[in-house]
């Protein structure tokens, strides 16, 4: 019996509550509607529209991490967060480096 109780307390991580999921869902919907309204109603210029889409996408990413992937709820060392940050840095390095190479790929004759 003692082994069974020990297994229950350590075997399952607690997931979010219904309230947490509902808040995450509502935030996701709002963060989807904002850029949709801006784009469909042509409310801003090109630069402003791109900025709104990118900022809301970043917030959407954070909402997904915290409310649905439970990134903050673990008591273990945050290796998954460090791996995520490393992956994002690698992705940004590749994307920014590729853009830089493409913009500066002029051959002088």
Short mmCIF file of C-alpha atoms in Angstrom, two decimals:
data_model
loop_
_atom_site.label_atom_id
_atom_site.label_comp_id
_atom_site.label_asym_id
_atom_site.label_seq_id
_atom_site.Cartn_x
_atom_site.Cartn_y
_atom_site.Cartn_z
CA UNK A 1 0.00 0.00 0.00
CA UNK A 2 2.74 2.48 0.89
CA UNK A 3 4.36 1.91 -2.50
CA UNK A 4 1.05 2.56 -4.27
CA UNK A 5 0.56 5.91 -2.49
CA UNK A 6 4.13 6.92 -3.27
CA UNK A 7 3.57 6.10 -6.92
CA UNK A 8 0.46 8.27 -7.07
CA UNK A 9 2.15 11.29 -5.58
CA UNK A 10 5.16 11.17 -7.90
CA UNK A 11 3.78 9.51 -11.02
CA UNK A 12 1.48 12.22 -12.32
CA UNK A 13 2.13 15.89 -12.81
CA UNK A 14 -0.76 18.20 -12.13
CA UNK A 15 -2.24 19.77 -15.23
CA UNK A 16 -4.11 23.04 -15.53
CA UNK A 17 -7.58 23.59 -14.19
CA UNK A 18 -10.65 24.23 -16.31
CA UNK A 19 -10.35 27.92 -15.40
CA UNK A 20 -6.77 27.99 -16.71
CA UNK A 21 -7.80 26.34 -19.98
CA UNK A 22 -10.74 28.72 -20.46
CA UNK A 23 -8.55 31.78 -19.81
CA UNK A 24 -5.94 30.45 -22.27
CA UNK A 25 -8.62 29.73 -24.86
CA UNK A 26 -10.15 33.20 -24.55
CA UNK A 27 -6.72 34.86 -24.79
CA UNK A 28 -5.93 32.75 -27.86
CA UNK A 29 -9.19 33.77 -29.54
CA UNK A 30 -8.59 37.47 -28.77
CA UNK A 31 -5.00 37.25 -30.02
CA UNK A 32 -6.29 35.68 -33.23
CA UNK A 33 -9.10 38.19 -33.78
CA UNK A 34 -6.93 41.31 -33.30
CA UNK A 35 -4.67 40.81 -36.35
CA UNK A 36 -7.58 39.45 -38.36
CA UNK A 37 -9.58 42.65 -37.80
CA UNK A 38 -6.54 44.83 -38.53
CA UNK A 39 -5.81 43.02 -41.81
CA UNK A 40 -9.40 42.67 -43.06
CA UNK A 41 -10.30 46.30 -42.32
CA UNK A 42 -6.98 47.66 -43.65
CA UNK A 43 -6.62 49.70 -40.46
CA UNK A 44 -2.87 50.33 -40.71
CA UNK A 45 -0.14 50.61 -43.25
CA UNK A 46 1.98 47.64 -44.22
CA UNK A 47 4.58 48.15 -41.48
CA UNK A 48 1.98 48.61 -38.76
CA UNK A 49 0.02 45.57 -39.90
CA UNK A 50 3.13 43.39 -39.93
CA UNK A 51 4.06 44.67 -36.46
CA UNK A 52 0.59 43.87 -35.08
CA UNK A 53 0.65 40.37 -36.58
CA UNK A 54 4.15 39.65 -35.23
CA UNK A 55 3.45 41.01 -31.73
CA UNK A 56 0.17 39.12 -31.39
CA UNK A 57 1.89 35.97 -32.70
CA UNK A 58 4.57 36.31 -30.01
CA UNK A 59 1.91 36.75 -27.32
CA UNK A 60 0.02 33.77 -28.76
CA UNK A 61 3.21 31.70 -28.40
CA UNK A 62 3.55 32.72 -24.74
CA UNK A 63 -0.12 31.95 -24.04
CA UNK A 64 0.26 28.50 -25.61
CA UNK A 65 3.36 27.77 -23.51
CA UNK A 66 1.91 28.83 -20.18
CA UNK A 67 -1.75 27.86 -20.43
CA UNK A 68 -1.64 24.70 -22.55
CA UNK A 69 1.90 23.28 -22.33
CA UNK A 70 2.18 23.99 -18.57
CA UNK A 71 5.71 25.33 -18.85
CA UNK A 72 5.54 27.04 -15.45
CA UNK A 73 4.03 24.17 -13.45
CA UNK A 74 7.00 21.82 -13.25
CA UNK A 75 9.09 21.56 -10.11
CA UNK A 76 11.98 19.90 -11.95
CA UNK A 77 14.94 21.83 -13.32
CA UNK A 78 13.73 23.74 -16.32
CA UNK A 79 15.72 21.87 -18.94
CA UNK A 80 12.75 21.97 -21.29
CA UNK A 81 12.65 25.78 -21.05
CA UNK A 82 16.39 26.02 -21.63
CA UNK A 83 16.09 23.69 -24.64
CA UNK A 84 13.24 25.82 -25.98
CA UNK A 85 15.26 29.02 -25.60
CA UNK A 86 18.27 27.39 -27.26
CA UNK A 87 16.06 26.24 -30.15
CA UNK A 88 14.61 29.72 -30.55
CA UNK A 89 18.10 31.26 -30.57
CA UNK A 90 19.26 28.76 -33.20
CA UNK A 91 16.19 29.49 -35.32
CA UNK A 92 16.68 33.24 -35.05
CA UNK A 93 20.37 32.89 -35.91
CA UNK A 94 19.55 30.87 -39.03
CA UNK A 95 16.72 33.16 -40.17
CA UNK A 96 18.55 36.44 -39.51
CA UNK A 97 21.77 35.05 -40.97
CA UNK A 98 19.95 33.87 -44.10
CA UNK A 99 18.26 37.24 -44.56
CA UNK A 100 21.59 39.02 -44.07
CA UNK A 101 23.30 36.78 -46.63
CA UNK A 102 20.48 37.25 -49.17
CA UNK A 103 20.48 41.05 -48.76
CA UNK A 104 24.28 41.29 -49.05
CA UNK A 105 24.78 38.81 -51.87
CA UNK A 106 25.70 41.37 -54.48
CA UNK A 107 28.53 40.29 -56.76
CA UNK A 108 30.81 43.16 -57.77
CA UNK A 109 32.25 43.09 -61.30
#
